[in-house]
Amino acid sequence: MFNKILIANRGEIALRVVRAAREMGIASVAVHSTADSDAMHVRMADESVCIGPPSSTQSYLSVPAIIAACEVTGAEAIHPGYGFLSENAGFVQVVEDHDLTFIGPTAEHIRIMGDKITAKDTMKKLGVPCVPGSDGGVASLEEAKRLGEEIGYPVIIKATAGGGGRGMKVAQTADQMEKAFLTARAEGKANFGNDEVYIEKYLTTPRHIEIQVFGDGKGRAVHLGERDCSLQRRHQKVFEEAPGPSISPEERAAIGKTCADAVARINYIGAGTIEFLYENGEFYFIEMNTRLQVEHPVTEGIFGVDLVREQIRVAAGMEMSFQQEDLTINGHAIEVRINAEKLPNFAPCPGRITQYHAPGGLGVRMDSALYDGYSIPPYYDSLIGKLIVHGRDRPEALARLNRALGELIVDGVDTTVPLFHALLQEEDVLTGGYNIHWLEHWLETNLGGS
Ligand code: ADP
C-alpha cells in the first residue's frame, strides 16, 4: 500500500479523498492555487504545496507543477478527483513516465472512452445496448440526410469530440438537417478542434440512468447498481438518487451484469460509470466516464462501501474488498448539489460565508469544504456542497432531505437550496415521475428562467 498520495483537485472532492486516505493510514498531500491557500482541503491534508496562481490552467491543470509537487513531497500516487485532469490520457501517461501511480484507469481506457464514436463502437462490440444511429462518422450532408430518413426523425447530430453538452444539435424534421449537421460540425471544430460528427435517434422522453462499475484491472469487475440523474439543468445534474425509482430488480441485474462483463473484458481498473438514456424499458448507451462521479455518495449510501478506498486499493495492486454477491442494496439515497448561485438564472455567486451550519443526524452526510468566514473564490465551479441522505425507503429519504435542508445554514451568498425546497413540494419529484426534460420545463414555468 502507498505511504503517501497527492490529490490533484480542490474543494469537497479533495477533502473526500483526504478522509479516505486518513482512514487507510495513508498520508495525503493537498495542492492548491494562491486563491485556495485558506481552503479546507489544504487545512485537512497532512501536507500542502502551492502550485500556481488562481487560473486553473496555471495550477490545477498544470501537469509539471503537479508532478513537481509529488517529487518534493515524496507522494507515490495521484488521485485526480473529478473534472480537471481526471480524464486526461496525456496526464496519465506523464504520471506513469515518472514512475508514479495514477489512481484511476489506464491512459488507453481514458482515450477509448474520450472519443464518442470509438466509445460507442467499443461498447457495441462488448454487447452494451446503444442508441440506433450511424456506424461511425458521417462525412457529408447527403449521407446525413439519407441516415435521417433511415433512422427516422427526430435525430441528434453529435460531435465525436464533444462534451459538456456542446457540439450536439437536434433535427426534428428533414428540413432541419442541413442546419443541425453544419452547426454540430462547426461547434466540434471550434470547441474541440475536430469536426467529425455522428447521428443518433433522438429519444424524446428518456430518463438518465447510469451504472456504477468497478474493475480490478485483472479481468474481474462488479456493478453497484444504477443512479437516476434525470433532474438536470442544461445537461448538468442537480438531484441524483439510487436506486432509480423506475428500475426493477430484474432490469438492474441484467443491465448491471452487461456493464460489469463489458468492463471486465477490457481489464478496466477502478471506478467507472456507464451512462444510459432509458426509455420504454430499454437502455441506450450514451457515454462512459472513466472516473469517480460527483454523485458517487448515493451509491456508497445504499451499498455501504467506500468507493475512494477501493480506488486506492486496486491502484496499489490489491484486490477489491467485495465481490458481486457481497453487494446488496440497503434503502434509498438522494443527493442534492448545493451551488453558490443566484436564482432564477443560476448566476455564480462567489463571496464570503458569514455563517455555516451543516445538517446532521441519522442518515445525513454533508460533503462540503465550507466553513464560517470562508471566501468562495470566483475562479472555479460553483459547487459548494453535496447533501446526501439515506433512508430505509424513498419516502423516508425524501422526508429526511426536507428535514436536513431545513437545518442547513449558508449565509453570505445565494445558493440553490431554495430550488430543492420547492422541488420537494412537487408531486412528480415525490413520486419519481420525471424525465430528463422535466426540470427545464419546471424552471421555465415556475422561475421564468432556465
Ligand atoms: P456530453 O458529453 O456533452 O455530456 P452526452 O452524450 O453525455 O454528451 O449527452 C448529454 C445529454 O444530451 C444527455 O444526458 C441527454 O440529455 C442528451 N442526449 C444525448 N444523446 C441523446 C439522444 N440520442 N436522444 C436524446 N437526448 C440525448
Coordinates of C-alpha atoms and ligand atoms in Angstrom, one line a residue:
M1 CA 0.0 0.0 0.0
F2 CA 1.1 3.6 -0.6
N3 CA 2.5 5.7 2.2
K4 CA 1.6 9.0 0.7
I5 CA -0.8 10.2 -2.0
L6 CA -1.3 13.5 -3.7
I7 CA -4.7 14.9 -4.5
A8 CA -4.8 16.9 -7.7
N9 CA -8.0 18.7 -7.0
R10 CA -9.7 21.1 -4.6
G11 CA -13.0 21.6 -2.7
E12 CA -15.2 18.9 -1.4
I13 CA -13.8 16.1 -3.6
A14 CA -10.2 16.8 -2.4
L15 CA -11.5 16.6 1.2
R16 CA -13.3 13.4 0.4
V17 CA -10.1 11.8 -0.7
V18 CA -8.2 13.1 2.3
R19 CA -10.8 11.4 4.5
A20 CA -10.4 8.0 2.8
A21 CA -6.6 8.2 2.9
R22 CA -6.6 9.0 6.6
E23 CA -8.8 6.1 7.4
M24 CA -6.4 3.8 5.5
G25 CA -3.4 5.2 7.3
I26 CA -2.1 6.9 4.2
A27 CA -0.6 10.4 4.4
S28 CA -2.2 13.0 2.0
V29 CA -0.7 15.9 0.1
A30 CA -3.0 18.8 -1.0
V31 CA -2.1 21.0 -3.9
H32 CA -3.6 24.5 -4.2
S33 CA -3.6 27.7 -6.1
T34 CA -2.8 31.0 -4.4
A35 CA -6.6 31.6 -4.3
D36 CA -7.1 28.5 -2.2
S37 CA -4.4 29.0 0.5
D38 CA -7.2 29.0 3.1
A39 CA -9.2 26.2 1.7
M40 CA -10.4 23.3 3.9
H41 CA -8.7 20.6 1.8
V42 CA -5.3 22.4 2.5
R43 CA -6.0 22.5 6.2
M44 CA -7.1 18.9 6.5
A45 CA -4.4 17.2 4.4
D46 CA -1.1 16.2 6.1
E47 CA 0.9 18.5 3.8
S48 CA 0.3 21.0 1.1
V49 CA 2.0 22.6 -1.8
C50 CA 1.1 25.8 -3.6
I51 CA 1.2 25.0 -7.4
G52 CA 0.4 28.3 -9.0
P53 CA -1.8 31.4 -9.5
P54 CA -5.6 31.3 -9.4
S55 CA -6.2 30.4 -13.0
S56 CA -6.8 26.6 -13.2
T57 CA -4.7 26.3 -16.4
Q58 CA -1.7 27.5 -14.4
S59 CA -2.4 25.5 -11.2
Y60 CA -4.9 22.5 -11.0
L61 CA -4.3 21.8 -14.7
S62 CA -0.6 22.3 -14.7
V63 CA 1.0 18.9 -15.2
P64 CA 4.6 20.0 -14.5
A65 CA 3.5 21.7 -11.2
I66 CA 1.7 18.6 -10.0
I67 CA 4.5 16.2 -10.9
A68 CA 7.0 18.5 -9.2
A69 CA 4.7 18.6 -6.1
C70 CA 4.9 14.8 -6.0
E71 CA 8.6 14.8 -6.3
V72 CA 9.2 17.3 -3.4
T73 CA 6.8 15.6 -1.1
G74 CA 7.6 12.0 -2.0
A75 CA 4.0 11.2 -2.9
E76 CA 3.8 7.9 -4.7
A77 CA 0.4 8.1 -6.3
I78 CA -2.1 10.8 -7.5
H79 CA -5.8 10.8 -7.1
P80 CA -7.4 13.2 -9.7
G81 CA -10.9 13.6 -8.2
Y82 CA -13.4 14.6 -10.9
G83 CA -13.0 17.3 -13.5
F84 CA -9.6 18.9 -14.0
L85 CA -7.1 16.2 -15.1
S86 CA -9.2 13.2 -14.2
E87 CA -10.0 12.2 -17.8
N88 CA -6.8 13.4 -19.4
A89 CA -5.0 10.5 -21.0
G90 CA -1.8 12.6 -21.7
F91 CA -1.6 13.4 -18.0
V92 CA -1.9 9.7 -17.0
Q93 CA 1.0 8.9 -19.4
V94 CA 3.2 11.6 -17.8
V95 CA 2.3 10.2 -14.3
E96 CA 3.4 6.7 -15.4
D97 CA 6.5 8.0 -17.1
H98 CA 7.6 9.5 -13.8
D99 CA 7.1 6.1 -12.0
L100 CA 4.1 7.4 -10.1
T101 CA 0.7 5.7 -9.9
F102 CA -2.4 7.2 -11.3
I103 CA -5.4 6.3 -9.1
G104 CA -7.8 5.6 -11.9
P105 CA -7.9 3.7 -15.2
T106 CA -5.2 3.4 -17.8
A107 CA -4.4 6.1 -20.4
E108 CA -5.7 3.7 -23.1
H109 CA -9.1 3.3 -21.4
I110 CA -9.5 7.0 -21.0
R111 CA -8.6 7.5 -24.7
I112 CA -11.1 5.0 -25.9
M113 CA -13.9 6.4 -23.9
G114 CA -13.0 10.1 -24.5
D115 CA -13.8 9.8 -28.2
K116 CA -17.6 9.2 -28.5
I117 CA -17.5 7.2 -31.8
T118 CA -14.8 4.9 -30.5
A119 CA -16.5 4.6 -27.1
K120 CA -19.8 3.7 -28.8
D121 CA -18.2 1.2 -31.2
T122 CA -16.3 -0.4 -28.3
M123 CA -19.4 -0.7 -26.2
K124 CA -21.4 -2.1 -29.1
K125 CA -18.8 -4.8 -29.6
L126 CA -18.9 -5.6 -25.9
G127 CA -22.6 -6.2 -26.0
V128 CA -23.8 -3.0 -24.4
P129 CA -27.1 -1.6 -26.0
C130 CA -26.6 1.6 -27.9
V131 CA -28.9 4.3 -29.4
P132 CA -29.7 3.4 -33.0
G133 CA -27.7 5.5 -35.4
S134 CA -24.8 5.8 -37.9
D135 CA -22.0 3.4 -37.8
G136 CA -19.2 5.8 -37.1
G137 CA -18.7 9.2 -38.6
V138 CA -20.9 10.9 -41.1
A139 CA -18.9 12.7 -43.7
S140 CA -21.4 14.5 -45.9
L141 CA -24.7 16.3 -45.7
E142 CA -26.1 13.8 -48.3
E143 CA -25.2 10.9 -46.1
A144 CA -26.7 12.6 -43.1
K145 CA -30.0 13.2 -44.9
R146 CA -30.1 9.6 -46.1
L147 CA -29.5 8.4 -42.5
G148 CA -32.1 10.8 -41.1
E149 CA -34.7 9.0 -43.3
E150 CA -33.4 5.6 -42.4
I151 CA -33.3 6.1 -38.6
G152 CA -36.4 8.2 -38.6
Y153 CA -36.8 11.8 -37.2
P154 CA -36.1 13.3 -34.8
V155 CA -32.4 12.7 -34.8
I156 CA -29.4 14.2 -32.9
I157 CA -26.1 15.1 -34.6
K158 CA -23.2 14.8 -32.2
A159 CA -19.6 15.9 -32.4
T160 CA -17.4 12.9 -31.6
A161 CA -15.1 15.0 -29.5
G162 CA -18.0 16.9 -27.8
G163 CA -18.5 17.2 -24.1
G164 CA -20.4 19.3 -21.5
G165 CA -23.5 19.3 -23.8
R166 CA -21.6 21.2 -26.6
G167 CA -21.5 20.0 -30.2
M168 CA -25.0 18.4 -30.2
K169 CA -27.9 19.5 -32.4
V170 CA -31.3 18.1 -32.8
A171 CA -33.1 17.9 -36.2
Q172 CA -36.8 17.4 -35.6
T173 CA -37.5 17.0 -39.4
A174 CA -35.6 16.6 -42.7
D175 CA -35.8 20.4 -43.2
Q176 CA -33.7 21.0 -40.1
M177 CA -31.0 18.5 -41.0
E178 CA -28.8 20.9 -43.0
K179 CA -28.6 23.5 -40.3
A180 CA -28.2 20.9 -37.5
F181 CA -25.5 19.0 -39.3
L182 CA -23.4 22.1 -40.2
T183 CA -23.8 23.6 -36.7
A184 CA -22.7 20.4 -34.9
R185 CA -19.7 20.2 -37.2
A186 CA -18.8 23.8 -36.7
E187 CA -19.1 23.6 -32.9
G188 CA -17.0 20.4 -32.8
K189 CA -14.3 22.2 -34.8
A190 CA -14.4 25.4 -32.8
N191 CA -14.6 23.9 -29.3
F192 CA -12.7 20.6 -29.7
G193 CA -10.6 21.0 -32.9
N194 CA -12.4 18.0 -34.5
D195 CA -15.3 18.4 -36.9
E196 CA -16.2 14.7 -37.1
V197 CA -19.9 14.1 -36.3
Y198 CA -22.2 11.1 -36.0
I199 CA -26.0 10.6 -35.9
E200 CA -28.4 9.0 -33.4
K201 CA -32.1 8.6 -33.0
Y202 CA -33.3 11.4 -30.6
L203 CA -35.2 10.0 -27.7
T204 CA -38.0 12.3 -26.6
T205 CA -38.8 11.4 -23.0
P206 CA -35.8 9.3 -21.6
R207 CA -34.5 9.2 -18.1
H208 CA -30.8 9.4 -17.4
I209 CA -29.8 6.1 -15.7
E210 CA -26.1 5.4 -15.1
I211 CA -24.5 2.2 -13.9
Q212 CA -21.6 2.3 -11.4
V213 CA -18.9 -0.3 -12.3
F214 CA -15.7 -1.2 -10.7
G215 CA -12.8 -3.3 -12.0
D216 CA -9.7 -4.7 -10.6
G217 CA -7.6 -4.4 -13.8
K218 CA -7.2 -8.2 -13.9
G219 CA -10.4 -9.1 -15.6
R220 CA -12.7 -9.0 -12.7
A221 CA -15.4 -6.4 -12.3
V222 CA -18.7 -5.8 -10.5
H223 CA -21.6 -3.3 -10.8
L224 CA -23.1 -1.3 -8.0
G225 CA -26.5 -0.7 -9.5
E226 CA -27.8 2.5 -11.0
R227 CA -28.3 6.1 -10.2
D228 CA -31.1 8.1 -11.7
C229 CA -29.8 11.6 -12.5
S230 CA -32.7 12.8 -14.7
L231 CA -33.2 16.1 -12.9
Q232 CA -30.9 18.2 -15.0
R233 CA -30.5 21.9 -16.0
R234 CA -28.6 22.4 -19.2
H235 CA -27.3 18.8 -19.1
Q236 CA -26.0 19.4 -15.5
K237 CA -27.2 17.1 -12.9
V238 CA -28.7 18.7 -9.8
F239 CA -30.5 15.9 -7.9
E240 CA -29.5 12.3 -8.0
E241 CA -30.8 9.1 -6.4
A242 CA -30.2 5.4 -6.0
P243 CA -31.8 3.1 -6.7
G244 CA -33.6 4.5 -9.7
P245 CA -37.4 4.8 -8.9
S246 CA -38.2 3.3 -12.4
I247 CA -35.8 0.4 -12.4
S248 CA -36.9 -3.1 -11.4
P249 CA -34.5 -5.6 -9.6
E250 CA -34.6 -7.7 -12.8
E251 CA -33.6 -4.8 -15.0
R252 CA -30.9 -3.8 -12.6
A253 CA -29.4 -7.3 -12.5
A254 CA -29.5 -7.6 -16.3
I255 CA -28.0 -4.2 -17.3
G256 CA -25.6 -4.3 -14.3
K257 CA -24.2 -7.7 -15.5
T258 CA -23.9 -6.5 -19.1
C259 CA -21.9 -3.5 -17.9
A260 CA -19.7 -5.4 -15.4
D261 CA -19.0 -8.1 -18.1
A262 CA -18.1 -5.4 -20.6
V263 CA -15.5 -3.7 -18.4
A264 CA -14.1 -7.0 -17.2
R265 CA -13.4 -7.9 -20.8
I266 CA -11.3 -4.8 -21.3
N267 CA -9.5 -5.3 -17.9
Y268 CA -10.8 -2.0 -16.7
I269 CA -9.3 -0.8 -13.4
G270 CA -11.1 1.3 -10.7
A271 CA -14.4 3.2 -10.7
G272 CA -16.3 3.9 -13.9
T273 CA -19.8 5.0 -14.9
I274 CA -21.7 3.8 -17.9
E275 CA -24.3 6.3 -18.8
F276 CA -27.6 5.4 -20.5
L277 CA -30.8 7.0 -21.6
Y278 CA -33.7 4.8 -20.6
E279 CA -37.0 4.9 -22.4
N280 CA -39.9 2.3 -22.6
G281 CA -37.9 -0.3 -20.7
E282 CA -34.8 -0.1 -23.0
F283 CA -31.3 1.1 -22.1
Y284 CA -29.3 3.1 -24.7
F285 CA -25.6 3.8 -24.0
I286 CA -24.5 7.4 -24.4
E287 CA -21.1 7.6 -22.8
M288 CA -18.7 6.2 -20.2
N289 CA -17.0 8.4 -17.5
T290 CA -13.7 6.9 -16.5
R291 CA -13.5 8.5 -13.1
L292 CA -15.3 8.9 -9.8
Q293 CA -18.6 10.8 -10.3
V294 CA -19.8 13.8 -8.2
E295 CA -22.8 11.7 -7.3
H296 CA -20.9 8.6 -6.1
P297 CA -22.1 9.1 -2.5
V298 CA -25.6 7.9 -3.2
T299 CA -24.2 4.6 -4.3
E300 CA -22.0 4.4 -1.3
G301 CA -25.1 5.1 0.8
I302 CA -27.1 2.2 -0.4
F303 CA -24.2 -0.3 -0.6
G304 CA -22.3 0.8 2.4
V305 CA -19.0 0.8 0.6
D306 CA -16.2 3.5 0.3
L307 CA -15.5 3.8 -3.4
V308 CA -12.4 6.0 -2.9
R309 CA -10.9 3.4 -0.6
E310 CA -11.5 0.8 -3.3
Q311 CA -9.9 3.0 -6.0
I312 CA -6.8 3.4 -3.8
R313 CA -6.7 -0.4 -3.1
V314 CA -6.8 -1.5 -6.7
A315 CA -4.4 1.2 -7.8
A316 CA -2.0 -0.3 -5.2
G317 CA -2.4 -3.7 -6.8
M318 CA -4.7 -5.1 -4.1
E319 CA -8.0 -6.9 -4.6
M320 CA -11.3 -5.2 -4.4
S321 CA -12.8 -5.8 -0.9
F322 CA -16.1 -7.1 -2.3
Q323 CA -17.5 -9.4 -4.9
Q324 CA -20.8 -9.1 -6.7
E325 CA -22.6 -11.4 -4.3
D326 CA -21.5 -9.2 -1.3
L327 CA -23.2 -6.1 -2.8
T328 CA -26.8 -5.8 -1.7
I329 CA -28.9 -2.7 -1.7
N330 CA -30.0 -1.2 1.6
G331 CA -32.6 1.5 1.4
H332 CA -32.6 4.6 -0.7
A333 CA -30.2 7.6 -1.0
I334 CA -30.6 11.0 -2.5
E335 CA -28.0 13.7 -3.2
V336 CA -28.7 17.4 -4.0
R337 CA -25.9 19.7 -5.4
I338 CA -25.6 22.9 -3.5
N339 CA -24.2 25.6 -5.7
A340 CA -23.3 29.2 -4.9
E341 CA -25.7 30.5 -7.5
K342 CA -28.5 33.1 -7.6
L343 CA -31.9 32.0 -8.8
P344 CA -33.7 32.3 -11.1
N345 CA -30.8 32.4 -13.6
F346 CA -28.2 30.4 -11.6
A347 CA -25.7 33.2 -11.9
P348 CA -22.5 32.3 -10.0
C349 CA -22.4 33.9 -6.6
P350 CA -18.9 33.8 -5.1
G351 CA -18.3 35.6 -1.8
R352 CA -17.7 35.3 1.9
I353 CA -19.6 32.8 4.0
T354 CA -20.7 34.7 7.2
Q355 CA -22.3 31.7 8.8
Y356 CA -22.3 28.0 8.0
H357 CA -24.0 25.2 9.8
A358 CA -24.1 21.7 8.4
P359 CA -27.1 19.4 9.0
G360 CA -26.6 16.2 10.8
G361 CA -28.5 13.3 12.5
L362 CA -29.3 9.8 11.3
G363 CA -28.8 9.2 7.6
V364 CA -27.4 12.6 6.8
R365 CA -24.0 13.2 5.1
M366 CA -22.7 16.6 4.1
D367 CA -19.7 16.7 1.8
S368 CA -18.5 20.2 1.7
A369 CA -15.4 22.2 2.2
L370 CA -17.2 25.3 3.6
Y371 CA -16.6 26.8 7.0
D372 CA -17.5 30.1 8.8
G373 CA -15.7 33.0 7.3
Y374 CA -14.5 31.1 4.2
S375 CA -14.4 33.2 1.0
I376 CA -15.6 31.3 -2.1
P377 CA -13.2 32.3 -4.9
P378 CA -14.6 33.3 -8.2
Y379 CA -12.3 31.2 -10.3
Y380 CA -13.7 27.7 -10.1
D381 CA -17.1 25.9 -10.4
S382 CA -19.9 26.9 -8.1
L383 CA -20.5 23.6 -6.3
I384 CA -20.0 24.3 -2.6
G385 CA -21.5 21.2 -1.1
K386 CA -23.4 18.0 -1.6
L387 CA -26.1 17.0 0.8
I388 CA -26.7 13.3 0.8
V389 CA -29.4 11.5 2.8
H390 CA -30.1 7.8 3.3
G391 CA -33.4 6.3 4.4
R392 CA -34.9 2.8 4.7
D393 CA -37.0 3.7 1.6
R394 CA -37.6 6.5 -0.8
P395 CA -40.3 8.3 1.3
E396 CA -38.1 8.2 4.3
A397 CA -35.1 9.6 2.3
L398 CA -37.3 12.4 1.0
A399 CA -38.6 13.3 4.4
R400 CA -35.0 13.3 5.7
L401 CA -33.9 15.5 2.8
N402 CA -36.6 18.0 3.7
R403 CA -35.6 18.0 7.3
A404 CA -31.8 18.3 6.6
L405 CA -32.3 21.1 4.1
G406 CA -34.2 23.0 6.8
E407 CA -31.2 22.7 9.2
L408 CA -28.6 23.8 6.7
I409 CA -27.4 27.4 7.1
V410 CA -25.2 29.0 4.5
D411 CA -25.3 32.8 5.0
G412 CA -23.4 35.4 2.9
V413 CA -24.0 34.0 -0.6
D414 CA -27.0 32.9 -2.6
T415 CA -27.4 29.1 -3.0
T416 CA -29.5 26.6 -4.9
V417 CA -31.1 25.5 -1.6
P418 CA -34.5 27.2 -2.3
L419 CA -34.7 25.2 -5.5
F420 CA -34.7 22.0 -3.6
H421 CA -37.3 23.2 -1.0
A422 CA -39.5 24.0 -4.0
L423 CA -38.9 20.7 -5.8
L424 CA -39.8 18.8 -2.6
Q425 CA -43.3 20.2 -3.0
E426 CA -43.7 18.8 -6.4
E427 CA -45.8 15.6 -6.9
D428 CA -43.6 14.4 -9.8
V429 CA -40.5 14.6 -7.6
L430 CA -42.3 12.9 -4.7
T431 CA -43.4 10.1 -6.9
G432 CA -40.2 9.9 -9.0
G433 CA -42.2 10.6 -12.2
Y434 CA -39.7 12.7 -14.1
N435 CA -37.6 12.5 -17.3
I436 CA -34.5 14.5 -18.5
H437 CA -36.7 17.4 -19.7
W438 CA -38.8 17.7 -16.5
L439 CA -36.7 20.3 -14.7
E440 CA -36.1 22.6 -17.6
H441 CA -39.9 22.8 -18.1
W442 CA -40.5 23.3 -14.4
L443 CA -37.9 26.1 -14.3
E444 CA -39.5 27.8 -17.2
T445 CA -42.9 27.6 -15.7
N446 CA -42.0 28.4 -12.1
L447 CA -39.0 30.7 -12.2
G448 CA -39.3 32.1 -15.7
G449 CA -35.6 31.4 -16.2
S450 CA -33.8 28.4 -17.4
Ligands
ADP1 P1 -21.8 15.3 -23.1 O1 -20.6 14.5 -23.2 O2 -21.8 16.6 -23.9 O3 -22.4 15.4 -21.8 P2 -23.7 13.1 -23.7 O4 -23.6 12.2 -24.9 O5 -23.4 12.6 -22.4 O6 -22.9 14.5 -24.0 O7 -25.2 13.7 -23.7 C1 -25.6 14.7 -22.8 C2 -27.1 14.8 -22.8 O8 -27.7 15.1 -24.1 C3 -27.8 13.6 -22.3 O9 -27.8 13.5 -20.9 C4 -29.2 13.8 -22.9 O10 -29.9 14.7 -22.1 C5 -28.9 14.4 -24.2 N1 -28.8 13.4 -25.3 C6 -27.7 12.8 -25.8 N2 -28.0 11.9 -26.7 C7 -29.3 11.9 -26.8 C8 -30.2 11.1 -27.7 N3 -29.8 10.2 -28.6 N4 -31.5 11.4 -27.5 C9 -32.0 12.3 -26.6 N5 -31.2 13.1 -25.8 C10 -29.8 12.8 -25.9

